[in-house]
Amino acid sequence: MRFSILASGSSGNCIYVSTEQSSVLLDAGVSGKQIQSALEEIAVSGSDLDAILVTHEHQDHIKGVGVVARKFALPVYATEGTWSEMDSQIGQIPLERKRIVAAEEILEFGDLKIQPFRISHDSKEPIGFCFFQGDTKLTVLTDLGFVSDRILEIIQDSNAYILEANHDTEMLRVGPYPWSLKRRILGDKGHLSNQSAGEALVELANNQLTDVYLAHLSQDNNTPELAEITVQSVLQQNRIETYRLHKTYRNRPTTLQVLGQAESLQK
């Protein structure tokens, strides 16, 4: 299984996942032009894509969905609740390309199996995703206020996590956002903080060396360095040394990599 995080942050999110038989985008929250440019940078053609999967209807996850879906004649997969909010925002998609997914029902694209699961966020019916090929597993977990026991059960034993570390709590508390927005971000339907990301990794820790990509960072309430320092500190406090942390980027993709070959990953 290969993957690249084409864009990640509060301004827009898009992830590419592929096997020898299939390839998909998870979210398309930046412009179609940026997505196509990012794909070209990792030597991938948009014409090779099989589908777009959508986690939820917020603009930083759907901005380019309609453009990319129409350009490459792709089906779009989302929950019924997400479709009810997204449909009017992304332009015309032929009915036969509108696909409904349900939490914990497995999707199959050739040798790529995908399991959506429920998350807690301030949107209609949001989901996270696990990707499977053979004995490899990639989990994408962003845009949620807390990590439930059920989520921990579903995502355990992944080879890699793309994990939200949205904000530093103190930066958010003293920052310029109105209190209503701060309360939303900090709430059970908001976003995971750096500290919460680290605590989730503690719960998931096993003896397997695992790569973690700190994702969906707030532009105003976090920095890549602070996210990494905070998560690493939580892991060190719990004497956990089995994770390798990696940065993600707003405006450029991470290097296309194969699970189990992380030594050459961008740091």
mmCIF file of C-alpha atoms in Angstrom:
data_model
loop_
_atom_site.group_PDB
_atom_site.id
_atom_site.type_symbol
_atom_site.label_atom_id
_atom_site.label_comp_id
_atom_site.label_asym_id
_atom_site.label_seq_id
_atom_site.Cartn_x
_atom_site.Cartn_y
_atom_site.Cartn_z
ATOM 1 C CA MET A 1 0.000 0.000 0.000
ATOM 2 C CA ARG A 2 1.309 3.434 -0.978
ATOM 3 C CA PHE A 3 0.172 6.759 0.368
ATOM 4 C CA SER A 4 0.916 10.463 0.314
ATOM 5 C CA ILE A 5 -0.671 13.267 2.290
ATOM 6 C CA LEU A 6 -1.211 15.760 -0.517
ATOM 7 C CA ALA A 7 -2.367 18.566 1.802
ATOM 8 C CA SER A 8 -3.057 18.744 5.516
ATOM 9 C CA GLY A 9 -4.153 21.538 7.809
ATOM 10 C CA SER A 10 -7.091 23.665 8.843
ATOM 11 C CA SER A 11 -6.996 25.235 5.363
ATOM 12 C CA GLY A 12 -7.468 22.012 3.396
ATOM 13 C CA ASN A 13 -6.961 18.254 3.436
ATOM 14 C CA CYS A 14 -6.403 15.550 0.823
ATOM 15 C CA ILE A 15 -4.780 12.101 1.034
ATOM 16 C CA TYR A 16 -3.823 9.671 -1.739
ATOM 17 C CA VAL A 17 -3.864 5.911 -1.056
ATOM 18 C CA SER A 18 -3.103 3.221 -3.624
ATOM 19 C CA THR A 19 -2.223 -0.394 -4.282
ATOM 20 C CA GLU A 20 -1.181 -2.103 -7.517
ATOM 21 C CA GLN A 21 -4.868 -2.565 -8.354
ATOM 22 C CA SER A 22 -6.557 0.648 -7.201
ATOM 23 C CA SER A 23 -6.105 4.210 -6.003
ATOM 24 C CA VAL A 24 -8.365 6.655 -4.161
ATOM 25 C CA LEU A 25 -8.415 10.129 -2.713
ATOM 26 C CA LEU A 26 -9.589 10.640 0.836
ATOM 27 C CA ASP A 27 -11.143 14.116 0.902
ATOM 28 C CA ALA A 28 -10.406 16.865 -1.599
ATOM 29 C CA GLY A 29 -10.360 19.982 0.534
ATOM 30 C CA VAL A 30 -8.078 22.131 -1.605
ATOM 31 C CA SER A 31 -8.515 23.335 -5.170
ATOM 32 C CA GLY A 32 -8.584 20.894 -8.041
ATOM 33 C CA LYS A 33 -5.499 22.621 -9.432
ATOM 34 C CA GLN A 34 -3.552 22.045 -6.206
ATOM 35 C CA ILE A 35 -4.639 18.409 -6.062
ATOM 36 C CA GLN A 36 -3.568 17.759 -9.638
ATOM 37 C CA SER A 37 -0.245 19.509 -9.037
ATOM 38 C CA ALA A 38 0.383 17.465 -5.879
ATOM 39 C CA LEU A 39 -0.413 14.228 -7.699
ATOM 40 C CA GLU A 40 2.006 15.149 -10.473
ATOM 41 C CA GLU A 41 4.677 15.855 -7.863
ATOM 42 C CA ILE A 42 4.454 12.253 -6.662
ATOM 43 C CA ALA A 43 4.295 10.991 -10.277
ATOM 44 C CA VAL A 44 0.617 10.019 -10.188
ATOM 45 C CA SER A 45 -2.008 10.828 -12.811
ATOM 46 C CA GLY A 46 -5.517 11.831 -11.807
ATOM 47 C CA SER A 47 -6.785 9.542 -14.552
ATOM 48 C CA ASP A 48 -5.554 6.580 -12.490
ATOM 49 C CA LEU A 49 -7.915 7.358 -9.606
ATOM 50 C CA ASP A 50 -10.861 5.073 -8.885
ATOM 51 C CA ALA A 51 -12.863 7.137 -6.384
ATOM 52 C CA ILE A 52 -13.043 9.984 -3.898
ATOM 53 C CA LEU A 53 -13.959 9.205 -0.285
ATOM 54 C CA VAL A 54 -15.257 12.001 1.926
ATOM 55 C CA THR A 55 -15.046 12.162 5.722
ATOM 56 C CA HIS A 56 -17.535 15.032 6.188
ATOM 57 C CA GLU A 57 -18.933 18.135 4.530
ATOM 58 C CA HIS A 58 -16.732 20.961 5.842
ATOM 59 C CA GLN A 59 -15.065 23.047 3.138
ATOM 60 C CA ASP A 60 -11.521 22.067 4.102
ATOM 61 C CA HIS A 61 -12.487 18.522 3.081
ATOM 62 C CA ILE A 62 -14.734 19.056 0.037
ATOM 63 C CA LYS A 63 -13.519 22.217 -1.741
ATOM 64 C CA GLY A 64 -12.158 20.298 -4.742
ATOM 65 C CA VAL A 65 -14.443 17.254 -4.681
ATOM 66 C CA GLY A 66 -16.768 18.355 -7.457
ATOM 67 C CA VAL A 67 -14.017 19.620 -9.759
ATOM 68 C CA VAL A 68 -11.874 16.483 -9.445
ATOM 69 C CA ALA A 69 -14.849 14.110 -9.635
ATOM 70 C CA ARG A 70 -16.100 15.717 -12.848
ATOM 71 C CA LYS A 71 -12.670 16.028 -14.457
ATOM 72 C CA PHE A 72 -11.841 12.339 -13.997
ATOM 73 C CA ALA A 73 -15.413 10.914 -13.972
ATOM 74 C CA LEU A 74 -15.002 9.549 -10.432
ATOM 75 C CA PRO A 75 -17.618 8.162 -8.060
ATOM 76 C CA VAL A 76 -17.846 9.974 -4.716
ATOM 77 C CA TYR A 77 -18.394 7.993 -1.512
ATOM 78 C CA ALA A 78 -19.832 9.605 1.624
ATOM 79 C CA THR A 79 -22.390 8.898 4.313
ATOM 80 C CA GLU A 80 -26.021 9.794 3.743
ATOM 81 C CA GLY A 81 -25.715 12.620 6.275
ATOM 82 C CA THR A 82 -22.633 14.036 4.567
ATOM 83 C CA TRP A 83 -24.345 13.897 1.173
ATOM 84 C CA SER A 84 -27.338 15.802 2.545
ATOM 85 C CA GLU A 85 -25.042 18.712 3.464
ATOM 86 C CA MET A 86 -22.427 18.376 0.701
ATOM 87 C CA ASP A 87 -24.578 17.872 -2.380
ATOM 88 C CA SER A 88 -25.451 21.533 -2.887
ATOM 89 C CA GLN A 89 -21.851 22.671 -2.306
ATOM 90 C CA ILE A 90 -19.891 20.644 -4.855
ATOM 91 C CA GLY A 91 -21.833 21.144 -8.058
ATOM 92 C CA GLN A 92 -23.488 18.532 -10.230
ATOM 93 C CA ILE A 93 -22.455 14.907 -9.802
ATOM 94 C CA PRO A 94 -24.319 12.271 -11.864
ATOM 95 C CA LEU A 95 -26.608 10.166 -9.710
ATOM 96 C CA GLU A 96 -24.814 6.950 -10.644
ATOM 97 C CA ARG A 97 -21.582 8.366 -9.215
ATOM 98 C CA LYS A 98 -23.088 9.299 -5.848
ATOM 99 C CA ARG A 99 -22.330 6.431 -3.505
ATOM 100 C CA ILE A 100 -23.597 6.037 0.069
ATOM 101 C CA VAL A 101 -21.357 4.467 2.700
ATOM 102 C CA ALA A 102 -22.220 3.368 6.215
ATOM 103 C CA ALA A 103 -19.962 3.195 9.248
ATOM 104 C CA GLU A 104 -18.171 -0.143 9.672
ATOM 105 C CA GLU A 105 -19.345 -1.525 6.324
ATOM 106 C CA ILE A 106 -16.314 -2.613 4.294
ATOM 107 C CA LEU A 107 -15.683 -1.100 0.862
ATOM 108 C CA GLU A 108 -13.533 -2.987 -1.649
ATOM 109 C CA PHE A 109 -11.537 -1.583 -4.543
ATOM 110 C CA GLY A 110 -9.627 -4.519 -5.950
ATOM 111 C CA ASP A 111 -7.117 -5.532 -3.287
ATOM 112 C CA LEU A 112 -7.764 -2.391 -1.221
ATOM 113 C CA LYS A 113 -10.301 -2.779 1.579
ATOM 114 C CA ILE A 114 -11.599 0.272 3.405
ATOM 115 C CA GLN A 115 -13.468 0.450 6.697
ATOM 116 C CA PRO A 116 -15.250 3.692 7.621
ATOM 117 C CA PHE A 117 -16.048 4.269 11.288
ATOM 118 C CA ARG A 118 -18.004 6.843 13.272
ATOM 119 C CA ILE A 119 -16.285 9.864 14.785
ATOM 120 C CA SER A 120 -17.529 12.753 16.904
ATOM 121 C CA HIS A 121 -17.425 16.101 15.062
ATOM 122 C CA ASP A 122 -19.749 19.049 14.469
ATOM 123 C CA SER A 123 -20.988 17.789 11.118
ATOM 124 C CA LYS A 124 -23.919 15.666 9.961
ATOM 125 C CA GLU A 125 -22.517 12.117 9.844
ATOM 126 C CA PRO A 126 -18.696 12.195 9.929
ATOM 127 C CA ILE A 127 -16.456 9.173 9.559
ATOM 128 C CA GLY A 128 -12.814 8.176 9.796
ATOM 129 C CA PHE A 129 -11.193 5.458 7.687
ATOM 130 C CA CYS A 130 -8.943 2.425 7.944
ATOM 131 C CA PHE A 131 -7.289 1.122 4.767
ATOM 132 C CA PHE A 132 -6.195 -2.504 4.435
ATOM 133 C CA GLN A 133 -4.115 -4.404 1.928
ATOM 134 C CA GLY A 134 -3.066 -7.872 2.970
ATOM 135 C CA ASP A 135 -1.589 -7.557 6.442
ATOM 136 C CA THR A 136 -0.915 -3.810 6.223
ATOM 137 C CA LYS A 137 -3.195 -1.201 7.751
ATOM 138 C CA LEU A 138 -3.312 2.592 7.485
ATOM 139 C CA THR A 139 -5.627 4.661 9.690
ATOM 140 C CA VAL A 140 -6.754 8.229 9.057
ATOM 141 C CA LEU A 141 -8.147 9.867 12.196
ATOM 142 C CA THR A 142 -8.808 13.603 12.055
ATOM 143 C CA ASP A 143 -11.654 16.004 12.863
ATOM 144 C CA LEU A 144 -12.930 14.552 16.105
ATOM 145 C CA GLY A 145 -13.369 15.842 19.614
ATOM 146 C CA PHE A 146 -12.271 12.686 21.414
ATOM 147 C CA VAL A 147 -11.114 9.143 20.715
ATOM 148 C CA SER A 148 -13.720 6.691 21.964
ATOM 149 C CA ASP A 149 -13.061 3.148 23.156
ATOM 150 C CA ARG A 150 -14.750 1.860 20.004
ATOM 151 C CA ILE A 151 -12.426 3.897 17.790
ATOM 152 C CA LEU A 152 -9.390 2.638 19.714
ATOM 153 C CA GLU A 153 -10.611 -0.911 19.145
ATOM 154 C CA ILE A 154 -11.079 -0.383 15.392
ATOM 155 C CA ILE A 155 -7.795 1.422 14.678
ATOM 156 C CA GLN A 156 -5.409 -0.574 16.869
ATOM 157 C CA ASP A 157 -2.437 -2.376 15.302
ATOM 158 C CA SER A 158 -2.133 -0.002 12.337
ATOM 159 C CA ASN A 159 1.193 0.206 10.536
ATOM 160 C CA ALA A 160 0.756 3.961 10.204
ATOM 161 C CA TYR A 161 -1.549 6.642 11.592
ATOM 162 C CA ILE A 162 -2.468 9.953 10.019
ATOM 163 C CA LEU A 163 -3.538 11.524 13.285
ATOM 164 C CA GLU A 164 -4.990 14.904 14.115
ATOM 165 C CA ALA A 165 -2.899 17.202 16.296
ATOM 166 C CA ASN A 166 -4.974 20.286 15.630
ATOM 167 C CA HIS A 167 -4.055 22.753 18.337
ATOM 168 C CA ASP A 168 -2.038 23.632 21.380
ATOM 169 C CA THR A 169 -4.644 24.160 24.084
ATOM 170 C CA GLU A 170 -2.945 27.170 25.653
ATOM 171 C CA MET A 171 -2.388 28.890 22.299
ATOM 172 C CA LEU A 172 -6.070 28.410 21.543
ATOM 173 C CA ARG A 173 -7.238 29.666 24.947
ATOM 174 C CA VAL A 174 -5.249 32.924 24.810
ATOM 175 C CA GLY A 175 -5.623 33.464 21.070
ATOM 176 C CA PRO A 176 -7.936 35.820 19.156
ATOM 177 C CA TYR A 177 -10.771 33.396 18.358
ATOM 178 C CA PRO A 178 -14.173 34.257 19.860
ATOM 179 C CA TRP A 179 -15.052 32.162 22.883
ATOM 180 C CA SER A 180 -17.860 30.376 21.008
ATOM 181 C CA LEU A 181 -15.339 29.059 18.457
ATOM 182 C CA LYS A 182 -12.816 28.142 21.143
ATOM 183 C CA ARG A 183 -15.495 26.198 22.988
ATOM 184 C CA ARG A 184 -16.447 24.357 19.793
ATOM 185 C CA ILE A 185 -12.843 23.360 19.046
ATOM 186 C CA LEU A 186 -12.235 22.222 22.628
ATOM 187 C CA GLY A 187 -15.513 20.308 22.891
ATOM 188 C CA ASP A 188 -16.405 16.666 22.302
ATOM 189 C CA LYS A 189 -17.353 17.473 18.689
ATOM 190 C CA GLY A 190 -14.304 19.622 17.991
ATOM 191 C CA HIS A 191 -10.675 18.711 17.296
ATOM 192 C CA LEU A 192 -7.922 16.729 18.999
ATOM 193 C CA SER A 193 -5.231 18.786 20.689
ATOM 194 C CA ASN A 194 -1.539 17.902 20.611
ATOM 195 C CA GLN A 195 -1.889 16.492 24.116
ATOM 196 C CA SER A 196 -4.932 14.405 23.148
ATOM 197 C CA ALA A 197 -3.103 13.015 20.122
ATOM 198 C CA GLY A 198 -0.246 11.896 22.339
ATOM 199 C CA GLU A 199 -2.617 10.313 24.839
ATOM 200 C CA ALA A 200 -4.374 8.387 22.057
ATOM 201 C CA LEU A 201 -1.025 7.019 20.903
ATOM 202 C CA VAL A 202 -0.274 5.878 24.440
ATOM 203 C CA GLU A 203 -3.509 3.858 24.404
ATOM 204 C CA LEU A 204 -2.615 2.349 21.027
ATOM 205 C CA ALA A 205 1.014 1.514 21.779
ATOM 206 C CA ASN A 206 2.285 -2.010 21.179
ATOM 207 C CA ASN A 207 5.627 -3.575 20.335
ATOM 208 C CA GLN A 208 5.350 -2.689 16.646
ATOM 209 C CA LEU A 209 7.353 0.204 15.216
ATOM 210 C CA THR A 210 4.666 2.563 13.883
ATOM 211 C CA ASP A 211 4.793 5.731 11.794
ATOM 212 C CA VAL A 212 2.608 8.662 12.821
ATOM 213 C CA TYR A 213 1.860 11.689 10.650
ATOM 214 C CA LEU A 214 0.675 14.635 12.713
ATOM 215 C CA ALA A 215 -2.113 16.136 10.634
ATOM 216 C CA HIS A 216 -4.775 18.829 10.381
ATOM 217 C CA LEU A 217 -2.731 21.400 12.319
ATOM 218 C CA SER A 218 -4.365 24.752 12.990
ATOM 219 C CA GLN A 219 -2.619 27.623 11.250
ATOM 220 C CA ASP A 220 -3.405 29.966 14.146
ATOM 221 C CA ASN A 221 -3.201 27.737 17.210
ATOM 222 C CA ASN A 222 -0.301 25.378 16.551
ATOM 223 C CA THR A 223 3.049 24.887 14.867
ATOM 224 C CA PRO A 224 4.550 21.668 13.454
ATOM 225 C CA GLU A 225 7.405 21.900 15.947
ATOM 226 C CA LEU A 226 5.102 22.378 18.941
ATOM 227 C CA ALA A 227 2.869 19.495 17.870
ATOM 228 C CA GLU A 228 5.837 17.160 17.567
ATOM 229 C CA ILE A 229 7.406 18.276 20.850
ATOM 230 C CA THR A 230 4.132 17.874 22.764
ATOM 231 C CA VAL A 231 3.273 14.454 21.376
ATOM 232 C CA GLN A 232 6.839 13.225 21.894
ATOM 233 C CA SER A 233 6.764 14.489 25.474
ATOM 234 C CA VAL A 234 3.604 12.497 26.226
ATOM 235 C CA LEU A 235 5.186 9.388 24.741
ATOM 236 C CA GLN A 236 8.416 9.875 26.710
ATOM 237 C CA GLN A 237 6.504 10.372 29.944
ATOM 238 C CA ASN A 238 4.929 6.975 29.332
ATOM 239 C CA ARG A 239 8.247 5.396 28.259
ATOM 240 C CA ILE A 240 6.970 4.584 24.791
ATOM 241 C CA GLU A 241 9.596 4.437 22.036
ATOM 242 C CA THR A 242 7.797 2.582 19.235
ATOM 243 C CA TYR A 243 6.526 5.587 17.255
ATOM 244 C CA ARG A 244 8.231 7.637 14.561
ATOM 245 C CA LEU A 245 6.663 11.066 14.153
ATOM 246 C CA HIS A 246 6.441 12.833 10.786
ATOM 247 C CA LYS A 247 5.309 16.246 9.630
ATOM 248 C CA THR A 248 2.596 16.967 7.079
ATOM 249 C CA TYR A 249 2.301 20.100 4.941
ATOM 250 C CA ARG A 250 -0.368 22.542 3.809
ATOM 251 C CA ASN A 251 0.958 23.262 0.350
ATOM 252 C CA ARG A 252 2.986 20.247 -0.722
ATOM 253 C CA PRO A 253 2.684 16.483 -0.528
ATOM 254 C CA THR A 254 4.639 14.125 1.639
ATOM 255 C CA THR A 255 6.856 11.719 -0.278
ATOM 256 C CA LEU A 256 4.944 8.783 -1.732
ATOM 257 C CA GLN A 257 5.809 5.843 0.470
ATOM 258 C CA VAL A 258 5.043 2.185 0.960
ATOM 259 C CA LEU A 259 3.997 0.969 4.386
ATOM 260 C CA GLY A 260 6.982 -0.660 6.028
ATOM 261 C CA GLN A 261 9.488 1.477 4.094
ATOM 262 C CA ALA A 262 9.391 4.632 6.203
ATOM 263 C CA GLU A 263 13.116 5.212 6.592
ATOM 264 C CA SER A 264 13.193 7.582 3.599
ATOM 265 C CA LEU A 265 10.118 9.548 4.627
ATOM 266 C CA GLN A 266 10.330 13.342 4.824
ATOM 267 C CA LYS A 267 10.791 14.392 8.411
#
